[in-house]
């Protein structure tokens, strides 16, 4: 089976220019993502992970280099990209069902077939009993499941997931990791996921891009071995190789202590 390159980042750098001066956020970032891959950007706070997602989504442009999605340079936000953030951004005055239909409305896709897909997504997320509830009546984990359903409702080929679980308690997080991976695998979606959590990165990913900070550079790109890649994230954490791999990633992230000793991992 031939692979299809969905994302290509070519020697991308990004400087933010503000009144205080220039912040070099990213330097010489190059990587590709193939169709169906789940790739994680792992690195300390401030290393430019969210900036990479903003570049991939077309919300901002690189200072130098180029970003291509399916071979075409990204110069504006693309419809085939779904973005999910740490905060769920659900609208408090709309019901769960209406929130999930929001993306369809923006894209003028409110036809019966899509509406049915949206409802079946809510069903897959275990939310069919809550269609007429308001976001304020749901727990954090349920709200993120609604946000995931909303992101998937427009049927994006590419998902950008920016620390979507970081505000959740640990057990909710573990359950959502499995739900996300299971759903994306079944639908053969491509995803770029952001986290600063090594365990989460290993449990979920096909590949991990480890970044250094200020400016963010690629320190290493790691292929996750099949023994850790194939099971669902919860089961991956139970495999003996998981601990070994964790130690390895930890070591890679903390090489050159002098560079990283002042960096916080929160
Ligand atoms: P991460 O997501 O890894 O925490 P970010 O991509 O948010 O990192 O930020 C990378 C660097 O760029 C940080 O130093 C941050 O302060 C800076 N930065 C991010 N967004 C902006 C912006 N809109 N204007 C100026 N500086 C920014
Ligand atoms: Mg961020």
Coordinates of N, CA, C and O and ligand atoms in Angstrom, one line a residue, residues 45-46 48-51 86 162-163 194, ligand 2:
X45 N 6.5 23.5 28.1 CA 5.7 24.7 27.9 C 6.5 25.8 27.2 O 7.6 26.0 27.6
X46 N 5.9 26.4 26.2 CA 6.6 27.5 25.5 C 7.5 27.1 24.4 O 8.2 28.0 23.8
X48 N 6.7 26.0 21.5 CA 6.2 26.3 20.2 C 5.2 25.2 19.6 O 4.9 25.3 18.4
X49 N 4.7 24.4 20.5 CA 3.8 23.3 20.0 C 2.6 23.9 19.4 O 2.1 23.5 18.3
X50 N 1.9 24.8 20.2 CA 0.7 25.4 19.7 C 1.0 26.3 18.4 O 0.1 26.3 17.5
X51 N 2.1 26.9 18.3 CA 2.5 27.6 17.2 C 2.5 26.7 15.9 O 2.1 27.1 14.8
X86 N -7.6 22.6 24.4 CA -7.6 22.3 25.8 C -9.0 22.7 26.4 O -9.6 22.0 27.2
X162 N -4.8 20.1 20.5 CA -3.9 20.9 21.3 C -4.2 20.6 22.8 O -5.0 21.3 23.4
X163 N -3.4 19.7 23.4 CA -3.6 19.3 24.8 C -5.1 19.2 25.2 O -5.5 19.8 26.2
X194 N -0.8 17.4 20.5 CA 0.2 18.2 21.3 C 0.0 17.8 22.8 O -1.1 17.8 23.3
Ligands
LIG2 MG1 0.4 25.4 23.8

